[in-house]
Protein backbone atom coordinates (compact mmCIF):
# COMPACT_ATOMS: atom_id res chain seq x y z
CA UNK A 1 0.00 0.00 0.00
CA UNK A 2 1.29 3.50 -0.79
CA UNK A 3 1.08 5.89 2.11
CA UNK A 4 0.38 9.59 1.65
CA UNK A 5 3.26 12.07 1.84
CA UNK A 6 3.18 13.26 5.41
CA UNK A 7 3.73 16.96 4.78
CA UNK A 8 2.63 18.03 8.19
CA UNK A 9 5.01 20.88 8.86
CA UNK A 10 5.01 24.16 6.94
CA UNK A 11 7.88 26.66 7.05
CA UNK A 12 7.90 30.28 5.92
CA UNK A 13 11.39 31.56 5.09
CA UNK A 14 12.69 34.84 3.71
CA UNK A 15 14.40 38.13 4.37
CA UNK A 16 13.44 40.17 7.46
CA UNK A 17 10.23 42.13 6.93
CA UNK A 18 8.99 40.25 3.82
CA UNK A 19 5.98 38.87 5.74
CA UNK A 20 7.02 35.53 7.30
CA UNK A 21 5.05 36.13 10.47
CA UNK A 22 2.07 37.61 8.62
CA UNK A 23 1.81 34.73 6.12
CA UNK A 24 2.44 32.08 8.82
CA UNK A 25 -0.41 33.54 10.87
CA UNK A 26 -2.70 33.89 7.85
CA UNK A 27 -1.95 30.34 6.61
CA UNK A 28 -2.48 28.85 10.08
CA UNK A 29 -5.75 30.79 10.61
CA UNK A 30 -7.12 29.78 7.22
CA UNK A 31 -6.29 26.11 7.90
CA UNK A 32 -7.84 26.27 11.38
CA UNK A 33 -11.02 27.88 10.06
CA UNK A 34 -11.30 25.14 7.44
CA UNK A 35 -11.44 22.55 10.24
CA UNK A 36 -7.80 21.46 10.64
CA UNK A 37 -6.27 21.39 14.09
CA UNK A 38 -3.25 23.67 13.81
CA UNK A 39 -0.26 24.72 15.90
CA UNK A 40 1.61 27.84 14.77
CA UNK A 41 4.97 28.39 16.48
CA UNK A 42 7.44 31.23 16.17
CA UNK A 43 11.14 30.31 16.20
CA UNK A 44 12.27 33.93 15.80
CA UNK A 45 14.09 35.21 18.91
CA UNK A 46 12.48 38.61 18.13
CA UNK A 47 8.88 37.39 18.40
CA UNK A 48 5.93 39.17 16.90
CA UNK A 49 3.56 36.28 16.15
CA UNK A 50 1.53 37.24 19.23
CA UNK A 51 1.18 40.79 17.85
CA UNK A 52 0.07 39.46 14.46
CA UNK A 53 -2.58 37.23 16.07
CA UNK A 54 -3.60 39.77 18.71
CA UNK A 55 -2.88 37.37 21.62
CA UNK A 56 -0.12 37.30 24.23
CA UNK A 57 1.78 34.03 23.65
CA UNK A 58 4.05 31.83 25.76
CA UNK A 59 6.65 29.08 25.41
CA UNK A 60 3.83 26.46 25.42
CA UNK A 61 0.78 26.26 23.11
CA UNK A 62 -2.17 28.50 23.98
CA UNK A 63 -5.51 28.24 22.23
CA UNK A 64 -6.11 31.50 20.38
CA UNK A 65 -9.32 30.37 18.72
CA UNK A 66 -11.07 27.03 18.04
CA UNK A 67 -8.65 24.67 16.22
CA UNK A 68 -5.73 27.11 16.49
CA UNK A 69 -3.00 27.00 19.13
CA UNK A 70 0.00 29.30 19.02
CA UNK A 71 3.32 29.63 20.84
CA UNK A 72 6.55 31.63 20.83
CA UNK A 73 9.59 29.44 21.49
CA UNK A 74 11.81 30.79 24.25
CA UNK A 75 15.27 30.19 22.77
CA UNK A 76 17.05 31.19 25.97
CA UNK A 77 15.37 28.26 27.78
CA UNK A 78 16.43 25.90 24.97
CA UNK A 79 20.01 27.22 25.04
CA UNK A 80 20.15 26.51 28.78
CA UNK A 81 18.63 23.04 28.32
CA UNK A 82 21.19 22.24 25.62
CA UNK A 83 24.09 23.47 27.78
CA UNK A 84 22.82 21.59 30.83
CA UNK A 85 22.49 18.35 28.85
CA UNK A 86 26.02 18.74 27.46
CA UNK A 87 27.37 19.58 30.92
CA UNK A 88 25.89 16.51 32.64
CA UNK A 89 26.98 14.23 29.77
CA UNK A 90 30.54 15.57 29.89
CA UNK A 91 30.61 15.35 33.69
CA UNK A 92 29.51 11.72 33.68
CA UNK A 93 31.86 10.77 30.84
CA UNK A 94 34.91 12.63 32.13
CA UNK A 95 34.31 12.49 35.88
CA UNK A 96 37.92 11.38 36.37
CA UNK A 97 39.28 14.47 34.65
CA UNK A 98 39.43 16.96 37.50
CA UNK A 99 41.66 19.38 35.61
CA UNK A 100 38.92 20.26 33.12
CA UNK A 101 37.07 23.29 34.45
CA UNK A 102 33.63 22.61 33.02
CA UNK A 103 31.96 25.68 34.50
CA UNK A 104 34.22 28.15 32.73
CA UNK A 105 33.98 26.04 29.55
CA UNK A 106 30.19 26.36 29.58
CA UNK A 107 30.25 30.11 30.08
CA UNK A 108 32.17 30.31 26.80
CA UNK A 109 30.03 27.69 25.06
CA UNK A 110 26.86 29.72 25.66
CA UNK A 111 28.14 32.42 23.29
CA UNK A 112 29.92 30.09 20.87
CA UNK A 113 28.99 29.69 17.22
CA UNK A 114 26.52 26.86 16.83
CA UNK A 115 24.80 27.11 20.19
CA UNK A 116 21.83 29.15 18.98
CA UNK A 117 21.12 26.95 15.95
CA UNK A 118 21.34 23.80 18.09
CA UNK A 119 18.82 25.36 20.47
CA UNK A 120 16.43 26.03 17.54
CA UNK A 121 16.98 22.49 16.29
CA UNK A 122 16.14 20.86 19.62
CA UNK A 123 13.10 23.13 19.94
CA UNK A 124 11.92 21.84 16.52
CA UNK A 125 12.63 18.27 17.62
CA UNK A 126 10.47 18.84 20.71
CA UNK A 127 7.64 20.28 18.60
CA UNK A 128 7.95 17.42 16.11
CA UNK A 129 8.03 14.60 18.67
CA UNK A 130 5.93 15.89 21.57
CA UNK A 131 3.47 18.43 20.12
CA UNK A 132 3.02 17.56 16.46
CA UNK A 133 1.10 14.30 17.20
CA UNK A 134 -1.57 16.46 18.90
CA UNK A 135 -2.23 18.47 15.70
CA UNK A 136 -3.09 17.95 12.03
CA UNK A 137 -0.60 20.61 10.92
CA UNK A 138 2.30 22.56 12.40
CA UNK A 139 3.25 25.96 10.95
CA UNK A 140 6.68 27.39 11.78
CA UNK A 141 7.42 31.09 11.56
CA UNK A 142 11.19 31.31 11.20
CA UNK A 143 13.98 33.68 12.25
CA UNK A 144 15.98 35.76 9.72
CA UNK A 145 17.64 33.86 6.88
CA UNK A 146 21.14 33.48 8.33
CA UNK A 147 19.96 31.64 11.45
CA UNK A 148 17.32 29.66 9.53
CA UNK A 149 19.88 28.38 7.02
CA UNK A 150 22.19 27.42 9.86
CA UNK A 151 19.59 25.34 11.70
CA UNK A 152 18.34 23.76 8.46
CA UNK A 153 21.88 22.69 7.53
CA UNK A 154 22.77 21.49 11.03
CA UNK A 155 21.36 17.92 10.75
CA UNK A 156 23.25 17.25 7.50
CA UNK A 157 26.54 18.84 8.56
CA UNK A 158 26.56 17.53 12.13
CA UNK A 159 25.37 14.17 10.82
CA UNK A 160 28.56 13.90 8.73
CA UNK A 161 30.72 14.78 11.72
CA UNK A 162 28.99 12.29 13.98
CA UNK A 163 29.36 9.59 11.31
CA UNK A 164 33.10 10.24 11.16
CA UNK A 165 33.36 10.20 14.95
CA UNK A 166 31.48 6.90 15.09
CA UNK A 167 33.94 5.40 12.58
CA UNK A 168 36.83 6.67 14.67
CA UNK A 169 35.30 5.10 17.76
CA UNK A 170 34.87 1.79 15.92
CA UNK A 171 38.56 1.91 14.96
CA UNK A 172 39.53 2.49 18.59
CA UNK A 173 37.43 -0.48 19.70
CA UNK A 174 38.91 -2.69 16.96
CA UNK A 175 42.45 -1.69 17.97
CA UNK A 176 41.65 -2.53 21.58
CA UNK A 177 40.42 -5.99 20.52
CA UNK A 178 43.56 -6.55 18.46
CA UNK A 179 45.75 -5.63 21.41
CA UNK A 180 43.91 -8.06 23.69
CA UNK A 181 44.14 -10.82 21.04
CA UNK A 182 47.90 -10.30 20.80
CA UNK A 183 48.34 -10.03 24.54
CA UNK A 184 45.46 -11.51 26.59
CA UNK A 185 47.04 -10.03 29.73
CA UNK A 186 47.01 -6.47 28.34
CA UNK A 187 45.40 -3.95 30.74
CA UNK A 188 43.27 -2.89 27.74
CA UNK A 189 41.11 -5.99 28.40
CA UNK A 190 39.48 -4.03 31.25
CA UNK A 191 38.18 -1.44 28.74
CA UNK A 192 35.10 -1.83 26.62
CA UNK A 193 35.81 -3.77 23.40
CA UNK A 194 32.37 -4.22 21.88
CA UNK A 195 30.50 -1.31 20.27
CA UNK A 196 27.16 -2.64 21.51
CA UNK A 197 28.35 -2.12 25.10
CA UNK A 198 30.37 1.03 24.48
CA UNK A 199 28.84 4.14 26.09
CA UNK A 200 30.54 6.60 23.76
CA UNK A 201 29.49 4.67 20.63
CA UNK A 202 25.96 4.44 22.04
CA UNK A 203 25.78 8.20 22.61
CA UNK A 204 27.04 8.90 19.10
CA UNK A 205 24.38 6.56 17.67
CA UNK A 206 21.64 8.36 19.60
CA UNK A 207 22.79 11.75 18.29
CA UNK A 208 22.95 10.31 14.77
CA UNK A 209 19.36 9.06 15.00
CA UNK A 210 18.10 12.42 16.30
CA UNK A 211 19.86 14.32 13.52
CA UNK A 212 18.71 11.96 10.82
CA UNK A 213 15.09 12.28 11.97
CA UNK A 214 15.38 16.08 11.65
CA UNK A 215 17.10 15.79 8.26
CA UNK A 216 14.22 13.61 7.10
CA UNK A 217 11.71 16.13 8.46
CA UNK A 218 13.30 18.98 6.48
CA UNK A 219 13.93 17.01 3.29
CA UNK A 220 10.81 14.87 3.04
CA UNK A 221 8.05 15.99 5.37
CA UNK A 222 8.05 19.77 5.11
CA UNK A 223 6.17 22.27 2.97
CA UNK A 224 8.74 25.01 2.51
CA UNK A 225 7.57 28.45 1.41
CA UNK A 226 10.08 31.14 0.51
CA UNK A 227 8.67 34.66 0.62
CA UNK A 228 9.80 37.52 -1.60
CA UNK A 229 8.59 41.08 -2.01
CA UNK A 230 8.66 42.95 -5.32
CA UNK A 231 12.23 44.15 -4.74
CA UNK A 232 15.66 42.94 -5.81
CA UNK A 233 17.07 42.52 -2.29
CA UNK A 234 14.45 40.05 -1.14
CA UNK A 235 14.73 38.11 -4.42
CA UNK A 236 18.52 37.94 -4.05
CA UNK A 237 18.02 36.56 -0.55
CA UNK A 238 15.52 33.99 -1.87
CA UNK A 239 18.16 32.88 -4.40
CA UNK A 240 20.64 32.43 -1.59
CA UNK A 241 18.08 30.30 0.27
CA UNK A 242 17.42 28.25 -2.90
CA UNK A 243 21.15 27.60 -3.48
CA UNK A 244 21.67 26.49 0.10
CA UNK A 245 18.53 24.32 0.23
CA UNK A 246 19.49 22.70 -3.10
CA UNK A 247 22.81 21.69 -1.57
CA UNK A 248 20.96 20.24 1.43
CA UNK A 249 18.44 18.46 -0.84
CA UNK A 250 15.58 20.31 0.82
CA UNK A 251 12.95 21.09 -1.84
CA UNK A 252 11.18 24.47 -1.92
CA UNK A 253 7.42 23.96 -2.36
CA UNK A 254 6.37 27.52 -3.19
CA UNK A 255 7.53 31.06 -3.72
CA UNK A 256 5.16 33.56 -2.07
CA UNK A 257 5.24 36.99 -3.65
CA UNK A 258 3.97 39.18 -0.82
CA UNK A 259 3.18 42.93 -0.85
CA UNK A 260 2.47 42.81 -4.57
CA UNK A 261 1.95 46.33 -5.89
CA UNK A 262 3.70 48.02 -2.97
CA UNK A 263 6.13 50.08 -5.05
CA UNK A 264 7.05 50.41 -8.66
CA UNK A 265 10.52 49.10 -7.98
CA UNK A 266 12.69 47.57 -10.65
CA UNK A 267 12.75 43.87 -9.91
CA UNK A 268 12.46 40.53 -11.63
CA UNK A 269 12.03 36.97 -10.53
CA UNK A 270 15.15 34.96 -11.31
CA UNK A 271 14.89 32.02 -13.69
CA UNK A 272 15.77 29.40 -11.06
CA UNK A 273 12.90 30.61 -8.87
CA UNK A 274 10.45 30.92 -11.77
CA UNK A 275 10.22 27.12 -12.03
CA UNK A 276 8.71 26.89 -8.53
CA UNK A 277 4.92 27.38 -8.08
CA UNK A 278 4.23 31.00 -7.16
CA UNK A 279 1.45 32.53 -5.06
CA UNK A 280 0.82 36.27 -4.86
CA UNK A 281 -0.51 38.40 -2.00
CA UNK A 282 -1.42 42.05 -2.49
CA UNK A 283 -0.01 44.87 -0.46
CA UNK A 284 -2.75 46.05 1.90
CA UNK A 285 -2.14 49.78 2.11
CA UNK A 286 -4.29 50.16 5.23
CA UNK A 287 -2.08 47.63 7.09
CA UNK A 288 -2.89 44.25 8.64
CA UNK A 289 -4.03 44.48 12.22
CA UNK A 290 -6.86 42.00 12.73
CA UNK A 291 -7.40 38.28 12.19
CA UNK A 292 -10.04 39.04 9.58
CA UNK A 293 -7.45 41.09 7.67
CA UNK A 294 -5.06 38.14 7.91
CA UNK A 295 -7.74 35.92 6.38
CA UNK A 296 -8.45 38.50 3.67
CA UNK A 297 -4.82 38.30 2.51
CA UNK A 298 -6.05 35.24 0.63
CA UNK A 299 -3.91 32.27 1.69
CA UNK A 300 -6.76 29.88 0.81
CA UNK A 301 -5.18 28.86 -2.55
CA UNK A 302 -1.87 28.20 -0.76
CA UNK A 303 -3.73 26.11 1.84
CA UNK A 304 -5.50 24.15 -0.94
CA UNK A 305 -2.15 23.39 -2.62
CA UNK A 306 -0.67 22.29 0.69
CA UNK A 307 -3.62 20.01 1.49
CA UNK A 308 -3.57 18.54 -2.07
CA UNK A 309 0.16 17.81 -1.76
CA UNK A 310 -0.44 16.00 1.52
CA UNK A 311 -2.88 13.59 -0.05
CA UNK A 312 -0.69 12.64 -3.05
CA UNK A 313 0.60 9.08 -2.66
CA UNK A 314 4.38 8.87 -2.13
N1 LIG B 1 0.60 41.93 2.26
C1 LIG B 1 0.88 42.89 3.15
N2 LIG B 1 0.29 44.10 3.07
C2 LIG B 1 0.58 45.07 3.96
N3 LIG B 1 1.43 44.94 4.98
C3 LIG B 1 2.04 43.75 5.11
C4 LIG B 1 1.80 42.66 4.23
N4 LIG B 1 2.55 41.61 4.63
C5 LIG B 1 3.22 42.00 5.73
N5 LIG B 1 2.93 43.30 6.01
C6 LIG B 1 3.49 44.11 7.12
O1 LIG B 1 4.89 44.15 6.94
C7 LIG B 1 5.54 44.17 8.22
C8 LIG B 1 6.54 43.00 8.29
O2 LIG B 1 5.82 41.78 8.22
P1 LIG B 1 6.24 40.50 9.09
O3 LIG B 1 5.23 39.47 8.80
O4 LIG B 1 6.45 40.89 10.51
O5 LIG B 1 7.64 40.17 8.40
P2 LIG B 1 8.76 39.11 8.85
O6 LIG B 1 8.14 38.17 9.82
O7 LIG B 1 9.19 38.46 7.57
O8 LIG B 1 9.87 39.93 9.44
C9 LIG B 1 4.44 44.08 9.26
O9 LIG B 1 4.13 45.37 9.71
C10 LIG B 1 3.25 43.50 8.48
O10 LIG B 1 1.99 43.90 9.00
MG1 LIG C 1 8.70 37.68 11.81
PDB file of C-alpha atoms and ligand atoms in Angstrom, residues 14-23 44 48 52 141-142 227 229 258-260 281-289 297, ligand 1:
ATOM      1  CA  UNK A  14      12.686  34.843   3.712  1.00  0.00           C
ATOM      2  CA  UNK A  15      14.396  38.135   4.369  1.00  0.00           C
ATOM      3  CA  UNK A  16      13.443  40.168   7.458  1.00  0.00           C
ATOM      4  CA  UNK A  17      10.233  42.129   6.927  1.00  0.00           C
ATOM      5  CA  UNK A  18       8.987  40.245   3.817  1.00  0.00           C
ATOM      6  CA  UNK A  19       5.985  38.873   5.740  1.00  0.00           C
ATOM      7  CA  UNK A  20       7.023  35.534   7.302  1.00  0.00           C
ATOM      8  CA  UNK A  21       5.047  36.129  10.474  1.00  0.00           C
ATOM      9  CA  UNK A  22       2.074  37.613   8.616  1.00  0.00           C
ATOM     10  CA  UNK A  23       1.809  34.732   6.125  1.00  0.00           C
ATOM     11  CA  UNK A  44      12.268  33.925  15.802  1.00  0.00           C
ATOM     12  CA  UNK A  48       5.930  39.166  16.895  1.00  0.00           C
ATOM     13  CA  UNK A  52       0.069  39.461  14.462  1.00  0.00           C
ATOM     14  CA  UNK A 141       7.417  31.093  11.556  1.00  0.00           C
ATOM     15  CA  UNK A 142      11.188  31.311  11.200  1.00  0.00           C
ATOM     16  CA  UNK A 227       8.670  34.656   0.624  1.00  0.00           C
ATOM     17  CA  UNK A 229       8.592  41.083  -2.011  1.00  0.00           C
ATOM     18  CA  UNK A 258       3.968  39.183  -0.825  1.00  0.00           C
ATOM     19  CA  UNK A 259       3.179  42.930  -0.852  1.00  0.00           C
ATOM     20  CA  UNK A 260       2.473  42.807  -4.567  1.00  0.00           C
ATOM     21  CA  UNK A 281      -0.513  38.403  -2.002  1.00  0.00           C
ATOM     22  CA  UNK A 282      -1.424  42.052  -2.488  1.00  0.00           C
ATOM     23  CA  UNK A 283      -0.014  44.874  -0.465  1.00  0.00           C
ATOM     24  CA  UNK A 284      -2.750  46.052   1.899  1.00  0.00           C
ATOM     25  CA  UNK A 285      -2.144  49.775   2.114  1.00  0.00           C
ATOM     26  CA  UNK A 286      -4.290  50.161   5.230  1.00  0.00           C
ATOM     27  CA  UNK A 287      -2.081  47.635   7.093  1.00  0.00           C
ATOM     28  CA  UNK A 288      -2.890  44.247   8.638  1.00  0.00           C
ATOM     29  CA  UNK A 289      -4.030  44.478  12.222  1.00  0.00           C
ATOM     30  CA  UNK A 297      -4.820  38.300   2.515  1.00  0.00           C
TER      31      UNK A 297
HETATM   32  N1  LIG B   1       0.602  41.933   2.263  1.00  0.00           N
HETATM   33  C1  LIG B   1       0.876  42.886   3.148  1.00  0.00           C
HETATM   34  N2  LIG B   1       0.293  44.099   3.070  1.00  0.00           N
HETATM   35  C2  LIG B   1       0.583  45.071   3.959  1.00  0.00           C
HETATM   36  N3  LIG B   1       1.431  44.938   4.979  1.00  0.00           N
HETATM   37  C3  LIG B   1       2.043  43.746   5.111  1.00  0.00           C
HETATM   38  C4  LIG B   1       1.800  42.661   4.228  1.00  0.00           C
HETATM   39  N4  LIG B   1       2.546  41.609   4.629  1.00  0.00           N
HETATM   40  C5  LIG B   1       3.217  42.004   5.734  1.00  0.00           C
HETATM   41  N5  LIG B   1       2.928  43.301   6.011  1.00  0.00           N
HETATM   42  C6  LIG B   1       3.488  44.107   7.115  1.00  0.00           C
HETATM   43  O1  LIG B   1       4.894  44.152   6.944  1.00  0.00           O
HETATM   44  C7  LIG B   1       5.538  44.174   8.215  1.00  0.00           C
HETATM   45  C8  LIG B   1       6.542  43.003   8.293  1.00  0.00           C
HETATM   46  O2  LIG B   1       5.820  41.784   8.216  1.00  0.00           O
HETATM   47  P1  LIG B   1       6.240  40.503   9.088  1.00  0.00           P
HETATM   48  O3  LIG B   1       5.230  39.468   8.804  1.00  0.00           O
HETATM   49  O4  LIG B   1       6.449  40.886  10.508  1.00  0.00           O
HETATM   50  O5  LIG B   1       7.642  40.166   8.402  1.00  0.00           O
HETATM   51  P2  LIG B   1       8.763  39.112   8.847  1.00  0.00           P
HETATM   52  O6  LIG B   1       8.135  38.166   9.819  1.00  0.00           O
HETATM   53  O7  LIG B   1       9.195  38.459   7.572  1.00  0.00           O
HETATM   54  O8  LIG B   1       9.866  39.927   9.442  1.00  0.00           O
HETATM   55  C9  LIG B   1       4.438  44.081   9.260  1.00  0.00           C
HETATM   56  O9  LIG B   1       4.130  45.367   9.707  1.00  0.00           O
HETATM   57  C10 LIG B   1       3.253  43.497   8.476  1.00  0.00           C
HETATM   58  O10 LIG B   1       1.994  43.898   9.000  1.00  0.00           O
END
